mmCIF file of C-alpha atoms in Angstrom:
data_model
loop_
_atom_site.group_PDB
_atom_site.id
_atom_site.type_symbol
_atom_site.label_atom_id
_atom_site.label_comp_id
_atom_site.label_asym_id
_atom_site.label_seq_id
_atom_site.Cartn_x
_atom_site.Cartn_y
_atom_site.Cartn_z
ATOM 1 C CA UNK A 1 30.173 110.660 19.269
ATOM 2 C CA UNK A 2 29.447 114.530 19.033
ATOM 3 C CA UNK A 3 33.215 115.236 20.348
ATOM 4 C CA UNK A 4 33.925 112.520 17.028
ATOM 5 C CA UNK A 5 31.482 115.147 14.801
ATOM 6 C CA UNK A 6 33.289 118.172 16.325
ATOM 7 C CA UNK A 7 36.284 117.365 15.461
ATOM 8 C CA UNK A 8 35.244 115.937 11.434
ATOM 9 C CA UNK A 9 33.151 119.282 11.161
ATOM 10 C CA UNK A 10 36.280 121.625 10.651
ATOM 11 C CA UNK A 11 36.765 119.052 7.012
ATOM 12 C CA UNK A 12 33.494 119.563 6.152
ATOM 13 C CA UNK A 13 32.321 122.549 3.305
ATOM 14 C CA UNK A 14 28.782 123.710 3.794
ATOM 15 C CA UNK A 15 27.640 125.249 0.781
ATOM 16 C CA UNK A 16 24.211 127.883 1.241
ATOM 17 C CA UNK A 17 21.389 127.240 -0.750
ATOM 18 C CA UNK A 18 21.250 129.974 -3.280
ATOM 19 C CA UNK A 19 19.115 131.423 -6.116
ATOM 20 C CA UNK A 20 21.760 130.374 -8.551
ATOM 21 C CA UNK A 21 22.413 126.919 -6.512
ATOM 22 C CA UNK A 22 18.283 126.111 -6.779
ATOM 23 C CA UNK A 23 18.513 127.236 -10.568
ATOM 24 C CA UNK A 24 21.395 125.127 -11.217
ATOM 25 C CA UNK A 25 19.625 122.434 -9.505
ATOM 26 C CA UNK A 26 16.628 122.585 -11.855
ATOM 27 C CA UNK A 27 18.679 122.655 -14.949
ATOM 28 C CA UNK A 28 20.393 119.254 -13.415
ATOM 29 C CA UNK A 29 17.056 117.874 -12.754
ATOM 30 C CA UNK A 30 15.631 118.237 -16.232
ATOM 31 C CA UNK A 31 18.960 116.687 -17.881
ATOM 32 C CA UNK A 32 19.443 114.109 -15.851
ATOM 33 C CA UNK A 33 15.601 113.530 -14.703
ATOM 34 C CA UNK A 34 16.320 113.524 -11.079
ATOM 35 C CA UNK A 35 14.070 114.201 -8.614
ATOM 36 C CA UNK A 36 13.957 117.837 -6.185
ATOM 37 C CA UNK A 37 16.300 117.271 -3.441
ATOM 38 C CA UNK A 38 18.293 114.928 -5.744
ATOM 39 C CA UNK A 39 19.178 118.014 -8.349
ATOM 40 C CA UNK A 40 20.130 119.776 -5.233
ATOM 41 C CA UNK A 41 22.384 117.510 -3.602
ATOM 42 C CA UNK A 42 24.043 117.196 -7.135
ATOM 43 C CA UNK A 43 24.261 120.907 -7.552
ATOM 44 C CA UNK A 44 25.476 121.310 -4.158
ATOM 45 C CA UNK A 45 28.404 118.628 -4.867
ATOM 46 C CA UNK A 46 28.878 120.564 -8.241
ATOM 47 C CA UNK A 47 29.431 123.705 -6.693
ATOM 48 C CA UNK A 48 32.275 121.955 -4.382
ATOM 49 C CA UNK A 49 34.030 120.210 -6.720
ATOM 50 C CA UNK A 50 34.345 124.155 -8.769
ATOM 51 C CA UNK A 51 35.933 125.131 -4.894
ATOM 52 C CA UNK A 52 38.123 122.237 -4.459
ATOM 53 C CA UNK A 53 38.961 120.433 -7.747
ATOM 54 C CA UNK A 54 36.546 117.709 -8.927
ATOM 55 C CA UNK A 55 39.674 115.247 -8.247
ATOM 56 C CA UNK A 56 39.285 116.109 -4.694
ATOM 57 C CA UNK A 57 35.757 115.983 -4.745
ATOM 58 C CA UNK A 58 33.369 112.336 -3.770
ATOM 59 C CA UNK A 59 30.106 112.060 -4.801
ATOM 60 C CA UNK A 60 28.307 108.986 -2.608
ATOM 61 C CA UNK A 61 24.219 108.772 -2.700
ATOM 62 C CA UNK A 62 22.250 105.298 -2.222
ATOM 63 C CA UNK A 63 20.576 106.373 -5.543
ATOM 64 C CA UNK A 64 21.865 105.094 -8.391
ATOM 65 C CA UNK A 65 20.342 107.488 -11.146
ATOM 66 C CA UNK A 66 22.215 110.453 -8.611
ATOM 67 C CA UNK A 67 25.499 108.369 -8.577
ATOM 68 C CA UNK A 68 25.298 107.849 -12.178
ATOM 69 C CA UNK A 69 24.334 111.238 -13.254
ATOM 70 C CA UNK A 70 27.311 113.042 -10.628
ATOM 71 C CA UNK A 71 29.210 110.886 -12.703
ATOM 72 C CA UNK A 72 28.277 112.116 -15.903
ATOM 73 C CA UNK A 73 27.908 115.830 -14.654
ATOM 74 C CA UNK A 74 31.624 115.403 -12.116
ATOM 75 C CA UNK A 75 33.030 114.755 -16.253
ATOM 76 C CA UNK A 76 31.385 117.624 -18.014
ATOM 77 C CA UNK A 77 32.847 120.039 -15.307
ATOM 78 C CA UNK A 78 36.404 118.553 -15.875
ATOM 79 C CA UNK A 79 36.191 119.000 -19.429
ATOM 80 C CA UNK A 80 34.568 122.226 -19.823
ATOM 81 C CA UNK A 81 37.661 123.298 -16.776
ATOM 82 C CA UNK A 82 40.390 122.110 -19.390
ATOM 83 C CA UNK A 83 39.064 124.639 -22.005
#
């Protein structure tokens, strides 16, 4: 299993926790009325999909309210990238 994990890890973007990241975070939590961690997981996947390209980008969460509002948040990021 950890020689599996070593090998995955290389695919795997590890974004810092930042002042910017934690004030993005509670901007996300306010408009979508998520709780802590959950604004920072979504902020976190926010900040990857900017790297990558949100069409390269999957949000997955057992929450539904996070699902829904990476949803909602993945499609404000696309349009405000087309303008």
């Amino acid at each position: 299993a950890k020689r599996a994990l070593d090998v995955e890890w290389a695919r795997y973007v590890v974004v810092e926790v930042t002042d910017t990241l934690c004030k993005d975070a509670g901007e996300l939590a306010e408009r979508y009325a998520l709780r802590g961690y959950d604004s920072v997981h979504l902020a976190s996947f926010l900040e990857v999909a900017r790297q990558t390209g949100v069409a390269d980008t999957e949000f997955s969460s057992f929450d539904d309210r996070l699902n829904v509002a990476a949803r909602r948040a993945a499609r404000a990021l696309t349009r405000s990238a087309r303008h």
